[in-house]
CSV table of C-alpha atoms in Angstrom, one decimal:
chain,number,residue,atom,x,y,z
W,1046,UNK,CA,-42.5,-28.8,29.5
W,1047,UNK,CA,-39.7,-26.9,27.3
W,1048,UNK,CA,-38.6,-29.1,24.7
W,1049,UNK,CA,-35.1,-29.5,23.9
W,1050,UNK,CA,-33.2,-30.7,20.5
W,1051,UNK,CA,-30.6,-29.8,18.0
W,1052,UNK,CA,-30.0,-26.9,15.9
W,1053,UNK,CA,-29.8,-26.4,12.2
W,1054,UNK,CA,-25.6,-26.0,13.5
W,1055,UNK,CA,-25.9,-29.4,15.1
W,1056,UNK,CA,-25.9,-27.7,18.5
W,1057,UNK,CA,-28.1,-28.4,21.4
W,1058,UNK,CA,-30.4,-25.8,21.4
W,1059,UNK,CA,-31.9,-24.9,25.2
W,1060,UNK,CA,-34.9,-22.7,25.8
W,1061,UNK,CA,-34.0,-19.2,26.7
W,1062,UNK,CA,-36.1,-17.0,29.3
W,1063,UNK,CA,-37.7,-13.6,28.0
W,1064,UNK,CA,-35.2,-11.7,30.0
W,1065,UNK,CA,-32.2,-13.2,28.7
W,1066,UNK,CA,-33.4,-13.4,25.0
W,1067,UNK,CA,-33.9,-9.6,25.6
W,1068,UNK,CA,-30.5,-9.3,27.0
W,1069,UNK,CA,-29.0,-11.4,23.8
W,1070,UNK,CA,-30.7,-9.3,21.6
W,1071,UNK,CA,-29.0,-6.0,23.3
W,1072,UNK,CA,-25.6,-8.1,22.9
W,1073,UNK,CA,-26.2,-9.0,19.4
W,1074,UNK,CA,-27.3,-5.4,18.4
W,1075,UNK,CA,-24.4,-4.1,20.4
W,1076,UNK,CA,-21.3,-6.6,18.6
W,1077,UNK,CA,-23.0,-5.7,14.9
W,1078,UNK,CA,-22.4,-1.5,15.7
W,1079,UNK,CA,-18.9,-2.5,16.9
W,1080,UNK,CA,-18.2,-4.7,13.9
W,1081,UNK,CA,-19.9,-2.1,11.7
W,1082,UNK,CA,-17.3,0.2,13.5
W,1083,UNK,CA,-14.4,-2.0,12.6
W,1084,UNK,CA,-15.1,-2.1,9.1
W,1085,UNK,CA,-15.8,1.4,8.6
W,1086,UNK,CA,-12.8,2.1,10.4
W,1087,UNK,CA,-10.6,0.2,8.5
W,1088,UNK,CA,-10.8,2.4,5.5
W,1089,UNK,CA,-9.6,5.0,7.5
W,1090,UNK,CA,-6.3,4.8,7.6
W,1091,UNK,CA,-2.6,6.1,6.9
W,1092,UNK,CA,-0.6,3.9,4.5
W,1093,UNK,CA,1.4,3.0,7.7
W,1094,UNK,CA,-1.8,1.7,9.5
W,1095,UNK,CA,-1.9,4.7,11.7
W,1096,UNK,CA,-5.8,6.4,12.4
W,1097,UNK,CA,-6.4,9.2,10.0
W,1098,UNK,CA,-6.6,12.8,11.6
W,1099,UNK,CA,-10.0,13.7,9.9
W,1100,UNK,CA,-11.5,10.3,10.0
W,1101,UNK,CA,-11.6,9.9,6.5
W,1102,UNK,CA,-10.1,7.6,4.2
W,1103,UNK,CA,-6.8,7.7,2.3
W,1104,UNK,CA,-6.3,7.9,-0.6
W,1105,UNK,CA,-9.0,10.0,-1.1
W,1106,UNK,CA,-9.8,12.8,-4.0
W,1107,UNK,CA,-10.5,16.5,-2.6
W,1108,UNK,CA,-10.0,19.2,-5.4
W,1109,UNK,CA,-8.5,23.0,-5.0
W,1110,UNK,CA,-11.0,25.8,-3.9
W,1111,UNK,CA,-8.9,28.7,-5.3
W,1112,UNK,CA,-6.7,29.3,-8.6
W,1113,UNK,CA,-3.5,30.7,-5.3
W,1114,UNK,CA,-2.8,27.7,-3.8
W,1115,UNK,CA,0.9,27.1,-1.9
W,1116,UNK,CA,2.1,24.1,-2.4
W,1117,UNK,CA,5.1,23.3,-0.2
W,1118,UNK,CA,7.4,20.8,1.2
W,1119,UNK,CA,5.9,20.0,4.7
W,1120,UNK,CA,3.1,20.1,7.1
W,1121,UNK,CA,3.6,24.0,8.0
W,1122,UNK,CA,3.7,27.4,7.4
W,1123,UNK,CA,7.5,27.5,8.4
W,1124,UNK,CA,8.0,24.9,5.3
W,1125,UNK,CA,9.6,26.3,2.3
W,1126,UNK,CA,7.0,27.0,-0.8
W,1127,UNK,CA,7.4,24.4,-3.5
W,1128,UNK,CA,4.8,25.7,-6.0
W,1129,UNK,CA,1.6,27.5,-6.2
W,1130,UNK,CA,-1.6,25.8,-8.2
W,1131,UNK,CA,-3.5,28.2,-10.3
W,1132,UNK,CA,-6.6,26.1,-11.2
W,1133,UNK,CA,-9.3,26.3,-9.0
W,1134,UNK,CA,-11.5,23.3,-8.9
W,1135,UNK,CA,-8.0,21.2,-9.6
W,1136,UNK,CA,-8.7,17.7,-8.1
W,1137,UNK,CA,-5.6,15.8,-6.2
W,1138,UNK,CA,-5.2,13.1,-4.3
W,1139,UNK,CA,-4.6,13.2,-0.6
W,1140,UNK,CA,-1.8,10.3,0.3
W,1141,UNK,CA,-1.2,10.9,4.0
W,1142,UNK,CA,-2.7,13.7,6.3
W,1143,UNK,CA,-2.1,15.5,9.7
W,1144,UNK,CA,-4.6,17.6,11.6
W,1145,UNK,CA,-4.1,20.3,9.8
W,1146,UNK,CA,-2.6,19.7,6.5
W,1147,UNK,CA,-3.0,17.3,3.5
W,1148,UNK,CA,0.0,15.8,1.8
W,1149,UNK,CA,-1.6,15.5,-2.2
W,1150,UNK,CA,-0.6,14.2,-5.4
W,1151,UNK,CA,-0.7,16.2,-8.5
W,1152,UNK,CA,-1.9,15.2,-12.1
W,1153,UNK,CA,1.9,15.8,-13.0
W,1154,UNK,CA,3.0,13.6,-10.3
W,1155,UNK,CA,4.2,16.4,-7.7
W,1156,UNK,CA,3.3,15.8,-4.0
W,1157,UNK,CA,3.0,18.6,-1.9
W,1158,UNK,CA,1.9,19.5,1.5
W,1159,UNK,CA,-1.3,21.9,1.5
W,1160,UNK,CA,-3.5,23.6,4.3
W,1161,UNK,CA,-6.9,21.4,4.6
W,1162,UNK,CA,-9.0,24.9,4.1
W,1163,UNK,CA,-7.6,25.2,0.7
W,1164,UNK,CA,-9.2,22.1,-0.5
W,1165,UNK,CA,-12.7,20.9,-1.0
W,1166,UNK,CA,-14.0,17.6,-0.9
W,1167,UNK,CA,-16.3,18.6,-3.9
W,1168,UNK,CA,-15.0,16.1,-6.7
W,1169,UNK,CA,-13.7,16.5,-10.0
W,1170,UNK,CA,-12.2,15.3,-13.1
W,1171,UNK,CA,-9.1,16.8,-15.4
W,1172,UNK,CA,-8.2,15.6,-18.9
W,1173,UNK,CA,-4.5,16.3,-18.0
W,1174,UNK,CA,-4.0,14.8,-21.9
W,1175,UNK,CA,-3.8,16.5,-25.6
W,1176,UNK,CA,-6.3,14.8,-26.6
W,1177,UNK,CA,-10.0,15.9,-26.2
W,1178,UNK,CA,-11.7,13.1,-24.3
W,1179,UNK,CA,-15.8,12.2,-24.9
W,1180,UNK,CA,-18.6,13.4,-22.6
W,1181,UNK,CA,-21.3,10.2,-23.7
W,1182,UNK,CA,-24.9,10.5,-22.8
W,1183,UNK,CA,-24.5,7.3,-20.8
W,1184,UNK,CA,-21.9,4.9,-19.6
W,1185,UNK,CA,-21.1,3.6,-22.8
W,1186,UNK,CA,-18.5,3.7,-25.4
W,1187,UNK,CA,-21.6,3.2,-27.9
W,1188,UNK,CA,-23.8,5.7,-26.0
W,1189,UNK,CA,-24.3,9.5,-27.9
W,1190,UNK,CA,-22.0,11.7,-27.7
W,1191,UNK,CA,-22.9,14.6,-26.0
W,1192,UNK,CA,-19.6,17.1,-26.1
W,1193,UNK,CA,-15.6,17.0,-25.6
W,1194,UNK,CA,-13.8,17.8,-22.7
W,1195,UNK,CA,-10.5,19.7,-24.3
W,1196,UNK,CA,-7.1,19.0,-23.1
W,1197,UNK,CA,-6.0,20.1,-19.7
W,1198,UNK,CA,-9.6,21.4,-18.4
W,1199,UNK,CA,-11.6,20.7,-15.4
W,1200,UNK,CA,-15.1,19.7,-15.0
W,1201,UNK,CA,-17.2,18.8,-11.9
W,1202,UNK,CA,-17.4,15.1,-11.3
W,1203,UNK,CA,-19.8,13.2,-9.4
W,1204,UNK,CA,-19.6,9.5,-8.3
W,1205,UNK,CA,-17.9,6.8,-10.9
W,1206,UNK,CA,-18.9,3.4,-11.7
W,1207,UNK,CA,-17.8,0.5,-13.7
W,1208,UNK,CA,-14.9,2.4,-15.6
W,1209,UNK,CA,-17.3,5.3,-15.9
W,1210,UNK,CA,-17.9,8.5,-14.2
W,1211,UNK,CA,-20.7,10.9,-14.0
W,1212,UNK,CA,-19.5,14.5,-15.1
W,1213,UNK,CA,-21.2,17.7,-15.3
W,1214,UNK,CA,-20.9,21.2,-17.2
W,1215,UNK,CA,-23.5,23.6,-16.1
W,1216,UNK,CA,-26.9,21.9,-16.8
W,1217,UNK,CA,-25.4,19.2,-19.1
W,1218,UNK,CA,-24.5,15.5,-17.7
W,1219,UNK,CA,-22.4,13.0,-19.2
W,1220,UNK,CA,-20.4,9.7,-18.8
W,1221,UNK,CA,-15.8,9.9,-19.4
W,1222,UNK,CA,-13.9,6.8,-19.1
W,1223,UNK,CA,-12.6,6.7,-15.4
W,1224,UNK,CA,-9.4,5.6,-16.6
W,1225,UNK,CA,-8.9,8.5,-19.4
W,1226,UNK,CA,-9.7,11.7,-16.7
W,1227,UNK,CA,-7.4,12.8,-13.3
W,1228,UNK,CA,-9.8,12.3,-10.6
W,1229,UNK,CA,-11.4,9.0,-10.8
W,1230,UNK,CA,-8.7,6.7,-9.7
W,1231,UNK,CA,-9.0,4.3,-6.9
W,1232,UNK,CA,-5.6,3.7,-5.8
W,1233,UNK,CA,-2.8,5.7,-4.5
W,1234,UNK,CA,-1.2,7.4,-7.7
W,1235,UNK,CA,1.7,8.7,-5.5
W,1236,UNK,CA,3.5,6.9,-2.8
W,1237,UNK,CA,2.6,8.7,0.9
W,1238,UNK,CA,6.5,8.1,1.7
W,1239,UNK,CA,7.5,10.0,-1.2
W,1240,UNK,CA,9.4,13.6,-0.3
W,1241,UNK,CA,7.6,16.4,-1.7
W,1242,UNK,CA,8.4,18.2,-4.9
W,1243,UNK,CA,8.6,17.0,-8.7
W,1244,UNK,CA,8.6,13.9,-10.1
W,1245,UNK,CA,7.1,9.9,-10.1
């Protein structure tokens, strides 16, 4: 005889057959990959709310493959030219997207629209400062000090952590501030409703 009594949730708790525990389990499995969907989706958005074209989240940090980039004031090739970046491996932020194009902010505060095969979503970092900024052995303001990253040069950056990111320069690591180096920054810098050209 199936016994019957209350759950730890102070529910009645009734026996369930093999075939409908396996048909809960399906269920269960099935909500957790649409929930898991939801979340993951929910980073991947416009500043309006709107899906992302690429499926990837904004803000984001991409970085220039090529020292010719046009930068220019919309999402075409019929839009006038703004600019053109000359620093390859330059990182910017993308603030809004279409299929085709990325809108980005730039470490002077310039947004522009650019082609997405221009960019890379290789990641770095650039000391848009005057001031040389430490490379530490670890993520430490007490750890070694391994070099100086001079003003207004780029280095490859890997993931960052607790105010600190991972950089690298040929076979050397080493740790920056997040908050002293363009690149590491978790939040829009630029609004996506800003007009392109100069300017905060």
């Amino acid at each position: 005889m199936a016994a019957f009594g209350f759950n730890r949730f102070g529910l009645l708790a009734h026996p369930v057959s093999g075939k409908a525990r396996s048909r809960i389990q399906r269920l269960a499995v099935l909500a957790g990959v649409l929930a898991a969907a939801a979340l993951a989706g929910a980073g991947q958005a416009m500043p309006d709310g709107r899906p992302t074209p690429s499926g990837q989240p904004v803000p984001r940090w991409l970085s220039l493959k090529s020292d010719e980039v046009r930068a220019r004031f919309g999402p075409g090739l019929d839009y006038r030219i703004l600019w053109e970046y000359q620093v390859s491996g330059l990182p910017v932020q993308v603030v809004a997207e279409t299929t085709e194009w990325r809108k980005i902010c730039d470490p002077e505060g310039g947004v522009a629209w650019v082609h997405r095969s221009v960019v890379s979503s290789r990641r770095s970092a650039f000391n848009a400062s005057d001031a040389e900024i430490a490379i530490r052995s670890g993520p430490s303001a007490t750890a070694a000090l391994r070099a100086r990253l001079t003003p207004h040069s780029v280095v490859a950056m890997e993931d960052c952590e607790d105010g600190w990111c991972e950089v690298r320069v040929r076979r050397m690591h080493g740790f920056v501030r997040q908050s002293e180096v363009f690149g590491g920054q978790e939040r829009a810098l630029c609004s996506a409703a800003r007009p392109a050209g100069r300017g905060r």
